[in-house]
Tab-separated table of C-alpha atoms in Angstrom:
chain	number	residue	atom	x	y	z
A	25	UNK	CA	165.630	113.443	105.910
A	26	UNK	CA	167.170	111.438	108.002
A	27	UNK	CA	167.677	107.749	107.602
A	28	UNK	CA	164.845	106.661	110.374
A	29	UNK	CA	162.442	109.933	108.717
A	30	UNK	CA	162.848	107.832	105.605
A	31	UNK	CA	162.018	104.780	106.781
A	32	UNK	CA	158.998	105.926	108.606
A	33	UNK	CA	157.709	107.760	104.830
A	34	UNK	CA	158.402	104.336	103.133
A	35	UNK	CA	156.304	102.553	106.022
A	36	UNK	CA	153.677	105.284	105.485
A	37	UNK	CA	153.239	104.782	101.714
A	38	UNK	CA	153.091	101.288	102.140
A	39	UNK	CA	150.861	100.904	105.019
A	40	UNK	CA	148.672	103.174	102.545
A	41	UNK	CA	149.181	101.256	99.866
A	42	UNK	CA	147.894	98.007	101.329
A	43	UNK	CA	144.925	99.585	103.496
A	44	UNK	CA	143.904	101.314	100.331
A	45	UNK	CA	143.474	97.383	98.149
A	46	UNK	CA	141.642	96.670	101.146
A	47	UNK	CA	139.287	99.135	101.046
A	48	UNK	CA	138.459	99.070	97.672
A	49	UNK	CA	138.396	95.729	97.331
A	50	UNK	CA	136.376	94.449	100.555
A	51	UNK	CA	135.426	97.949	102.326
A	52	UNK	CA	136.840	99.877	105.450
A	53	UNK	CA	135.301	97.077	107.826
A	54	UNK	CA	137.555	94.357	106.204
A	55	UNK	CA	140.697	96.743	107.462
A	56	UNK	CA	142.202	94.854	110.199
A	57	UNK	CA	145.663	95.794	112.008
A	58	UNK	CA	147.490	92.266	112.191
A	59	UNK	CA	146.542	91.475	108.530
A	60	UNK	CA	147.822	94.748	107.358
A	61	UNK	CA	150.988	94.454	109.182
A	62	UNK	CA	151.739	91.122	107.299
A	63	UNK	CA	150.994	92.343	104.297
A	64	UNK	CA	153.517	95.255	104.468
A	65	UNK	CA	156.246	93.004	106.789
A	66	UNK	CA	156.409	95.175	109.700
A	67	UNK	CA	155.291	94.684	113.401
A	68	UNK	CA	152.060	94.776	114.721
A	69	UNK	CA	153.120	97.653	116.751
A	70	UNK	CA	154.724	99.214	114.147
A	71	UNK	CA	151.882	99.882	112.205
A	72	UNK	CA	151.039	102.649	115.342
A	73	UNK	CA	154.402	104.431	115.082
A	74	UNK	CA	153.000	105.821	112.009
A	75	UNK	CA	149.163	106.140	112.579
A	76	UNK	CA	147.709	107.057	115.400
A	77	UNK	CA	144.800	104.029	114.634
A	78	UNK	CA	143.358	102.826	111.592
A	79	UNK	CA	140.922	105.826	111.501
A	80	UNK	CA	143.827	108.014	110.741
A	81	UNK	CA	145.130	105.325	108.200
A	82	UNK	CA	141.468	104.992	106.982
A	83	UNK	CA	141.676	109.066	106.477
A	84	UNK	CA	144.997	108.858	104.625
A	85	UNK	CA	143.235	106.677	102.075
A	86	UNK	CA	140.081	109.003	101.783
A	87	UNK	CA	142.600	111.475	100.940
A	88	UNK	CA	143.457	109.572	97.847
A	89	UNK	CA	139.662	108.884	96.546
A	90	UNK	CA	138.726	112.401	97.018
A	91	UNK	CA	141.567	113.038	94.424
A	92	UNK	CA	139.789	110.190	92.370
A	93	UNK	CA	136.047	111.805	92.528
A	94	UNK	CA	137.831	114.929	91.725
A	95	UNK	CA	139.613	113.932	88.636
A	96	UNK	CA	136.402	112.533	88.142
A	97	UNK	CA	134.030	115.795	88.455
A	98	UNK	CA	136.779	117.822	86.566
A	99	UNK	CA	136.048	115.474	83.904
A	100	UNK	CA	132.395	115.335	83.764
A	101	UNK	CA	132.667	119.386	83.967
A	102	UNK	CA	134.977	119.450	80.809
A	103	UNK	CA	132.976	117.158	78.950
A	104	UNK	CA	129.921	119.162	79.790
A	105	UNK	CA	131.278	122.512	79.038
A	106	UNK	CA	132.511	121.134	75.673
A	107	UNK	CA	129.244	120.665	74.106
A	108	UNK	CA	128.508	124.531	74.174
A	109	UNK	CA	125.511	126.169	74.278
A	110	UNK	CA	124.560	129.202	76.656
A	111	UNK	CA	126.255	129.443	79.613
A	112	UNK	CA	123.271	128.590	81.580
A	113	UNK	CA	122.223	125.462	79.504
A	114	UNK	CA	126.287	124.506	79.796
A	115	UNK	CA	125.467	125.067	84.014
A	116	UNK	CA	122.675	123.128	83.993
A	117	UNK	CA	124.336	120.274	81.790
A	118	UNK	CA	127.092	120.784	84.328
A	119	UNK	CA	125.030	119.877	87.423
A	120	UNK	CA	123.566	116.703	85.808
A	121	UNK	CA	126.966	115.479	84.719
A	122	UNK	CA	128.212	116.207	88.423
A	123	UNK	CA	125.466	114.083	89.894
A	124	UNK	CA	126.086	111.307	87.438
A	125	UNK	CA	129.986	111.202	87.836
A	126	UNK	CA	129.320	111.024	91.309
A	127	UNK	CA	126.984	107.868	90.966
A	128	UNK	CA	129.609	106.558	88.777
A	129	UNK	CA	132.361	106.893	91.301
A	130	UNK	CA	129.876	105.334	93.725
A	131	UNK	CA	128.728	102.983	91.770
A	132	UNK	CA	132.787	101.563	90.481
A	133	UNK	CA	134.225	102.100	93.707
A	134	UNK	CA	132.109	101.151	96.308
A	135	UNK	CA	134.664	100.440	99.089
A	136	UNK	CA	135.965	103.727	99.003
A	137	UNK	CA	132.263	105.318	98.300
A	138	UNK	CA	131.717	103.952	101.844
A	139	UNK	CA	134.541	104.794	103.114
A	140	UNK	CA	134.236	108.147	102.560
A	141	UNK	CA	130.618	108.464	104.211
A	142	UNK	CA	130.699	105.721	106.907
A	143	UNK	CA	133.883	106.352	108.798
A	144	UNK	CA	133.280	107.338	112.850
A	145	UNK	CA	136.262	108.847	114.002
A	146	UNK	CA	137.138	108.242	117.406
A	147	UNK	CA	135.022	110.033	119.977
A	148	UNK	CA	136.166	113.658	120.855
A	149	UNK	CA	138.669	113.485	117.485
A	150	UNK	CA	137.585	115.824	114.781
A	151	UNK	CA	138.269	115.531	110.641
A	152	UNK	CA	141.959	117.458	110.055
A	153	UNK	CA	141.934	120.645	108.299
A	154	UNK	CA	143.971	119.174	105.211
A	155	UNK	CA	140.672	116.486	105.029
A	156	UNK	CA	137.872	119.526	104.871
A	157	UNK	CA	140.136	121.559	102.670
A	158	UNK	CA	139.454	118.765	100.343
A	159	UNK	CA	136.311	118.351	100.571
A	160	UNK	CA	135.617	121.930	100.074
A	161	UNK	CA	137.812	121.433	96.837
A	162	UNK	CA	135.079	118.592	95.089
A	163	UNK	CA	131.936	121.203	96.048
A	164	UNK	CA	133.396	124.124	94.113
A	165	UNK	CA	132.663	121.688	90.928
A	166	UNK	CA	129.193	122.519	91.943
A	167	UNK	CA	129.780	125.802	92.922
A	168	UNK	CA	130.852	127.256	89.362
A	169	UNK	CA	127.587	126.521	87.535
A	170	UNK	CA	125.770	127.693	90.761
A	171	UNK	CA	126.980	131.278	90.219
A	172	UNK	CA	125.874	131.255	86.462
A	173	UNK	CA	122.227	129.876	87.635
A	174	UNK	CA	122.123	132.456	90.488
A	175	UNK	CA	124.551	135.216	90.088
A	176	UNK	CA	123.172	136.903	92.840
A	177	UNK	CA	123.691	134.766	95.453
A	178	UNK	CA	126.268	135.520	98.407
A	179	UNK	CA	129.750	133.387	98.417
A	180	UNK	CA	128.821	131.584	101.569
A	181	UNK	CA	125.337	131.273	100.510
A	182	UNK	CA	126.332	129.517	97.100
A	183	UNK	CA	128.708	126.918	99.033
A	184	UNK	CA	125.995	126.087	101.520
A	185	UNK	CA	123.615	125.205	98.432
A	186	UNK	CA	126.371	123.510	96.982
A	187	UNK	CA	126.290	121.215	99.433
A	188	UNK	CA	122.374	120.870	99.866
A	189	UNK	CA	122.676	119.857	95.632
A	190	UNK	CA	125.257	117.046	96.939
A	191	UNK	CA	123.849	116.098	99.616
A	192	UNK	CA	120.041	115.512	97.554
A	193	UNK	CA	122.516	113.511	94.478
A	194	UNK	CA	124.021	111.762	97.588
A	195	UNK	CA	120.509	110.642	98.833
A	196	UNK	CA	119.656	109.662	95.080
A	197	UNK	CA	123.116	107.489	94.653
A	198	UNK	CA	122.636	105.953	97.989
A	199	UNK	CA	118.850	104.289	97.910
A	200	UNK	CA	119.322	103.507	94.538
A	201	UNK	CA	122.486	101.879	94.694
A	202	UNK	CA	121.341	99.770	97.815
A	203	UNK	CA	118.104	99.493	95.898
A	204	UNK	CA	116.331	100.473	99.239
A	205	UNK	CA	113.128	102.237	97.667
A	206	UNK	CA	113.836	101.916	94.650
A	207	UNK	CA	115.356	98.790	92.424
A	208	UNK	CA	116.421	100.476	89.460
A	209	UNK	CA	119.185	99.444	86.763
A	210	UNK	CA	121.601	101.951	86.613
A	211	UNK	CA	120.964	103.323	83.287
A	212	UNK	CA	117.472	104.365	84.690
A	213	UNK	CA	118.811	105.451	87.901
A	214	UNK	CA	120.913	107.993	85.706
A	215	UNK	CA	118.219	108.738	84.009
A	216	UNK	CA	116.323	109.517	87.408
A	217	UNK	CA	119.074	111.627	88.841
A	218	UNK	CA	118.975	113.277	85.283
A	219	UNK	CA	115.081	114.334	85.574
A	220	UNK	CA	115.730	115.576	89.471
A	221	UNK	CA	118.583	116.960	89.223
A	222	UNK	CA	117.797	119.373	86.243
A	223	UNK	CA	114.403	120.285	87.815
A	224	UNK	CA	116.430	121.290	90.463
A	225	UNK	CA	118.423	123.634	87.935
A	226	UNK	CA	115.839	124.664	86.437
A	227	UNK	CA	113.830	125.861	89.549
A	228	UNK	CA	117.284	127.621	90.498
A	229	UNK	CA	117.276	129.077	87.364
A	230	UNK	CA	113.868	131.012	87.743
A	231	UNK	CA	114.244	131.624	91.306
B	24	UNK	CA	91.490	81.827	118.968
B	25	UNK	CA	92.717	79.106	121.298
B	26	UNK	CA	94.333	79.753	124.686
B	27	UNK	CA	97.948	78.790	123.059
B	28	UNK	CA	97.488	81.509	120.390
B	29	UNK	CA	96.116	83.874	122.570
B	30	UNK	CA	99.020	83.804	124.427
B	31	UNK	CA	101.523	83.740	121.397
B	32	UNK	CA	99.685	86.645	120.296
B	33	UNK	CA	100.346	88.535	123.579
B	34	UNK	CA	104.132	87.493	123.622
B	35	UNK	CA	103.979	89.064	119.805
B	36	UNK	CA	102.553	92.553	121.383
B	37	UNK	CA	104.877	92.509	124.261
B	38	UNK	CA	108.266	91.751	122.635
B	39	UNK	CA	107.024	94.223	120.120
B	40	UNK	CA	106.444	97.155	122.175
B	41	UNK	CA	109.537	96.225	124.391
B	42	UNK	CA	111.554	95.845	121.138
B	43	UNK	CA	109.923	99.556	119.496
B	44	UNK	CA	111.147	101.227	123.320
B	45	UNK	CA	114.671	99.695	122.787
B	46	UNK	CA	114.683	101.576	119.012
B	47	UNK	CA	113.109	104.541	119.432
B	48	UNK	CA	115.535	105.163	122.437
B	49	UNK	CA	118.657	103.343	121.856
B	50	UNK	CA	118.793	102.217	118.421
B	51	UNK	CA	118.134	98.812	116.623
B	52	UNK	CA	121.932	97.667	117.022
B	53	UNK	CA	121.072	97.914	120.778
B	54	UNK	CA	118.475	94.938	120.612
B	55	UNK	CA	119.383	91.750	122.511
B	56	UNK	CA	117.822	88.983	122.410
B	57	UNK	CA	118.751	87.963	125.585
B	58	UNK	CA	117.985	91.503	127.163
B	59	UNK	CA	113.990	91.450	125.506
B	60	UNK	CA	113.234	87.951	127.155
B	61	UNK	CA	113.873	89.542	130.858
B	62	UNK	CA	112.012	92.514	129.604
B	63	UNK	CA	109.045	90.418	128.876
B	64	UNK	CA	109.746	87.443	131.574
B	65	UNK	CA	110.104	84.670	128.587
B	66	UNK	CA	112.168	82.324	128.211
B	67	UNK	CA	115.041	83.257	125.191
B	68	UNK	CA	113.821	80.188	123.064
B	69	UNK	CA	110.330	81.669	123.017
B	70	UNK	CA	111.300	84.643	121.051
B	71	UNK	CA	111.665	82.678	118.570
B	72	UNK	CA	108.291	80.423	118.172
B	73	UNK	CA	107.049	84.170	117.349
B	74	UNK	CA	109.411	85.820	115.562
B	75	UNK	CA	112.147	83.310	112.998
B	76	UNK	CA	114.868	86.096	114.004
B	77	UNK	CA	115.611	89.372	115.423
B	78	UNK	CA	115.355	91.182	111.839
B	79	UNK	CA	111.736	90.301	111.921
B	80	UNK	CA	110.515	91.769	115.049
B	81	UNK	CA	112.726	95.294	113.854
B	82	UNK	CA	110.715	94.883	111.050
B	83	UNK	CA	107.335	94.641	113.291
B	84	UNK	CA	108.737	98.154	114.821
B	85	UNK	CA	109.122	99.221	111.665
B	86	UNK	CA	105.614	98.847	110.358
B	87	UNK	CA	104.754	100.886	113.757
B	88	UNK	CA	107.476	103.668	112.895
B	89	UNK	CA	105.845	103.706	109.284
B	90	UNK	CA	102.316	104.874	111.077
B	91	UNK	CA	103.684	107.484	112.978
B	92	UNK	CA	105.217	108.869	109.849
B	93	UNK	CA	102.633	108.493	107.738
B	94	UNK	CA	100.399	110.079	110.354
B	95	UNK	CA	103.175	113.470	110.194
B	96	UNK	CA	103.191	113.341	106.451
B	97	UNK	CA	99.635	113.565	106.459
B	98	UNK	CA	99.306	116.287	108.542
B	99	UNK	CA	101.868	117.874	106.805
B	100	UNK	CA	100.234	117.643	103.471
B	101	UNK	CA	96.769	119.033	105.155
B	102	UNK	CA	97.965	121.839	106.678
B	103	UNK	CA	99.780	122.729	103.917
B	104	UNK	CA	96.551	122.416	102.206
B	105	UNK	CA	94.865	124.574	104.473
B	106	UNK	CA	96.969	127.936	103.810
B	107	UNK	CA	94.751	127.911	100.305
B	108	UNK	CA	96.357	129.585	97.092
B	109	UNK	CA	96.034	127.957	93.890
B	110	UNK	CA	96.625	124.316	93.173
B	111	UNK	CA	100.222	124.538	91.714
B	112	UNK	CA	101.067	126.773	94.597
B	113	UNK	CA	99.451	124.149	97.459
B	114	UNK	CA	101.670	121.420	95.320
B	115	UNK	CA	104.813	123.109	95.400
B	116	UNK	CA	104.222	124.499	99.355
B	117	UNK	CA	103.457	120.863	100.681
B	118	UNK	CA	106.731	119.231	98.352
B	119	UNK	CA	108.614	121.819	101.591
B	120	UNK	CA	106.393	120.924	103.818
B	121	UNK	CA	106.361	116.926	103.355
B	122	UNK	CA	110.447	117.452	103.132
B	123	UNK	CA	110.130	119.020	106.859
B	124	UNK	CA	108.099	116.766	108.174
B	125	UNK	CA	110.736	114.609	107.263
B	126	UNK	CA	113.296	115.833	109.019
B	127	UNK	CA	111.016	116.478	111.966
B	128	UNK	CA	110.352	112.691	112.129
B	129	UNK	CA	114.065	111.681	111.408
B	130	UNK	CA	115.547	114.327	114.391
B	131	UNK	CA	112.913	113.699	117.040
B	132	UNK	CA	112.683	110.027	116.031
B	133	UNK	CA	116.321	108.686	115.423
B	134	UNK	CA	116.644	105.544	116.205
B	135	UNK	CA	113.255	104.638	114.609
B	136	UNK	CA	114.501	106.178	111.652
B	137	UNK	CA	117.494	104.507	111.240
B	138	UNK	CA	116.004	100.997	111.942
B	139	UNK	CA	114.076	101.973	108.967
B	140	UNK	CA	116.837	102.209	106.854
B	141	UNK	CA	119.710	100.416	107.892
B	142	UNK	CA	118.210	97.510	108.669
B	143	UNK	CA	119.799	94.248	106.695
B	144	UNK	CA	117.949	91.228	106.447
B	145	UNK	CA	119.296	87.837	106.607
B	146	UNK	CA	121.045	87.198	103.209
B	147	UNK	CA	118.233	85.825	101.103
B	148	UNK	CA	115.721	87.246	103.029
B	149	UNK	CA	113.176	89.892	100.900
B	150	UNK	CA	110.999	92.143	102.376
B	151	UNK	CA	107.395	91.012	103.193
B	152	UNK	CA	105.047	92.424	100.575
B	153	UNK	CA	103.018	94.011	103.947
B	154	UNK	CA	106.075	96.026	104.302
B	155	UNK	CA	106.310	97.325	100.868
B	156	UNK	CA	102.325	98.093	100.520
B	157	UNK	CA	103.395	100.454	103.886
B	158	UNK	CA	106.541	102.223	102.021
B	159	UNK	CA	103.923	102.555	98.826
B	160	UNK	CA	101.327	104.346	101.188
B	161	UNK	CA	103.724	106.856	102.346
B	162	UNK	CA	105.002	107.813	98.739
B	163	UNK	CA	101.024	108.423	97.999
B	164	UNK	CA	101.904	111.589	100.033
B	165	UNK	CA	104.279	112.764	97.856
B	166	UNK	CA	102.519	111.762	94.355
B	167	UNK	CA	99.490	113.944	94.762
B	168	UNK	CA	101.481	117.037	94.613
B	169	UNK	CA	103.206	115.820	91.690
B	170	UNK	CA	99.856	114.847	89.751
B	171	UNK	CA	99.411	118.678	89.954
B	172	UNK	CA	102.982	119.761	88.929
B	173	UNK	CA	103.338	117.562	86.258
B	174	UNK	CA	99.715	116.428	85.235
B	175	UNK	CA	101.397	114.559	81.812
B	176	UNK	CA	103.290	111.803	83.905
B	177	UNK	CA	101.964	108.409	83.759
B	178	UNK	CA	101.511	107.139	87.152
B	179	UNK	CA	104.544	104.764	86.939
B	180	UNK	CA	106.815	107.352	86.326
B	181	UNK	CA	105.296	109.729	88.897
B	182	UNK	CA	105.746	106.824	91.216
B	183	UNK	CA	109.253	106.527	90.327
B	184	UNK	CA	109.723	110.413	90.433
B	185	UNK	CA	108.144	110.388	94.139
B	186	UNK	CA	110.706	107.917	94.980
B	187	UNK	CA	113.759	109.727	93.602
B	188	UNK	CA	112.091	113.293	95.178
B	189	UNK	CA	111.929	111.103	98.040
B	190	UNK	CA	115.564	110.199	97.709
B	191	UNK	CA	116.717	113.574	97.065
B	192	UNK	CA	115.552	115.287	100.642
B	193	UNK	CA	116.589	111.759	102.657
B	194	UNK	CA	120.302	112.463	101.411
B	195	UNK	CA	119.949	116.358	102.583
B	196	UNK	CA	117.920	115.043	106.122
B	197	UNK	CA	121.101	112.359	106.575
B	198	UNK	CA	124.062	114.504	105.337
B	199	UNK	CA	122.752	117.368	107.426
B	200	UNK	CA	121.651	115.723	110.999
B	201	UNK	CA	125.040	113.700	110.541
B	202	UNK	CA	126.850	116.652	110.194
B	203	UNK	CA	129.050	115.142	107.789
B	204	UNK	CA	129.249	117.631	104.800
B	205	UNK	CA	127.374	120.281	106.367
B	206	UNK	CA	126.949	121.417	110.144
B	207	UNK	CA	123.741	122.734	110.377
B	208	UNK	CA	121.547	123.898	112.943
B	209	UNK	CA	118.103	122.496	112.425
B	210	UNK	CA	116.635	125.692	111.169
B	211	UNK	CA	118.949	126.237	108.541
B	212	UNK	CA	118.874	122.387	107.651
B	213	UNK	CA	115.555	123.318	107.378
B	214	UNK	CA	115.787	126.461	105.229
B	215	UNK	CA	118.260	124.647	102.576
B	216	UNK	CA	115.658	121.451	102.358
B	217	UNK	CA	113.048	124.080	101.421
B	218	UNK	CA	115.356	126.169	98.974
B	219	UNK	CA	116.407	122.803	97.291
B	220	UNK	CA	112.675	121.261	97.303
B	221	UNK	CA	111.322	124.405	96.052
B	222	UNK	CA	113.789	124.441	93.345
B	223	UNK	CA	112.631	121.250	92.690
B	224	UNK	CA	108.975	122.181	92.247
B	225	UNK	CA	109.132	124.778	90.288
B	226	UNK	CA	111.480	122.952	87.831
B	227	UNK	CA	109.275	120.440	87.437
B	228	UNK	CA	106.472	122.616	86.825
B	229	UNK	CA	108.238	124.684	83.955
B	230	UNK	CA	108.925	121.052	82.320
């Protein structure tokens, strides 16, 4: 690496490093160029030698709490799998914890929750490869107790329901967090999540 | 009614309707005040001797965009009705079908449907009980099928579960038209909300 290469990398980390206190501190909409720039002692300008705009900067720090809901998940789906039982109880105990780690990240980190869903890339830019590959990483938490409920179902098949399950534990997290329809204290919100979510097993289950 | 209220009353109507054309085809962030009072030929200050802010005549809308779904909900929920079959199976068939109609307000009605959702009031601001007796008639929908599935529930847990079922398909209908976990065509959107819902049903009738 050469001596500018390693410059840039250690402008990189920190711009990272900064943007991601931000974010998880105040949200994505409290990111602003100038303030980051001082923070990290560069130029203004500087800030675009590395990223092409704060989207891109924004996307570097994603990249960092989808390793945080990952470790997370992994978790949750230890724990779960610890407490034996058959493997389709231990699947279905599986998909409740999953929902419930997820409100939990949601619910501790809510700048980077956001960040994560709210982000509008630039028009005509698309999400990178290296960001979908990661995504695709957190669903096949779901995915394993999936194939136990329904062993029958088709690879792609299982992914796309995979993502249906997150999406309807996304929809749960998200009005009861913001207490939209529903004002509920966490603990009952849990509990909510708990009675939907292993309906939802169960129902897969029998299907 | 005197000649002074008569008049605020058709300002009210007017900025209403102008205000319900600006959501349902641009979106509530694209409401101006400045923009209605041309639309209307009033004067800027009198938009507010009817309404004490912007948020409050989105929230008039909203009321509107609350008929017009309750009015697809319910004809969901008859003509699910209508295909006969026992009462568990009419339960579980108009869970989908209430999902659907979901969606089909939410993709043909965007910008109503957002306004619905991501509208924030004025900090200290809570919503008018009018509006909550609305969001309480709509859940109704959902409740009767689940007085059938699950005929043990008190009624303040099946309102809560109505809410969370609710929750659960709003999270597939936003993830999926977003495209932002999954890129669906509506169909397919449409076959995973019934999959998922169904799942749903029948778990909660096996309870």
């Amino acid at each position: 690496m050469t001596k500018a290469q390693s410059r840039r990398e250690e402008l990189r980390d920190k711009l990272i490093g900064a943007a991601e206190k931000t974010i998880a501190e105040q949200g994505h909409a409290a990111l602003k160029a100038r303030a980051l720039a001082e923070e990290v002692g560069c130029a203004l300008g500087a800030i675009y030698t590395v990223f092409p705009d704060l989207a891109a900067l924004i996307l570097a720090v994603n990249a960092r709490s989808f390793g945080l809901l990952d470790a997370i998940l992994g978790r949750q789906a230890e724990a779960a799998a610890a407490d034996g039982g058959s493997p389709r109880a231990v699947a279905n105990r599986t998909l409740i914890a999953l929902a419930n780690g997820y409100l939990d990240f949601a619910a501790e980190h809510g700048g980077r929750w956001h960040a994560l869903f709210d982000l509008r890339l630039p028009e005509g830019q698309e999400l990178p490869q290296e960001h979908l590959s990661r995504q695709d990483a957190l669903f096949r938490h779901l995915e394993a107790p999936l194939a136990v409920l329904q062993p029958g179902l088709a690879a792609a098949e299982r992914a796309l329901l995979a993502r249906s399950l997150f999406s309807a534990a996304h929809g749960m997290v998200l009005l009861g967090l913001e207490g939209k329809l529903v004002q509920l204290p966490l603990p009952y919100l849990r509990e909510q999540i708990a009675l939907v979510v292993s309906a939802m097993g169960r129902g897969l289950e029998s299907a």
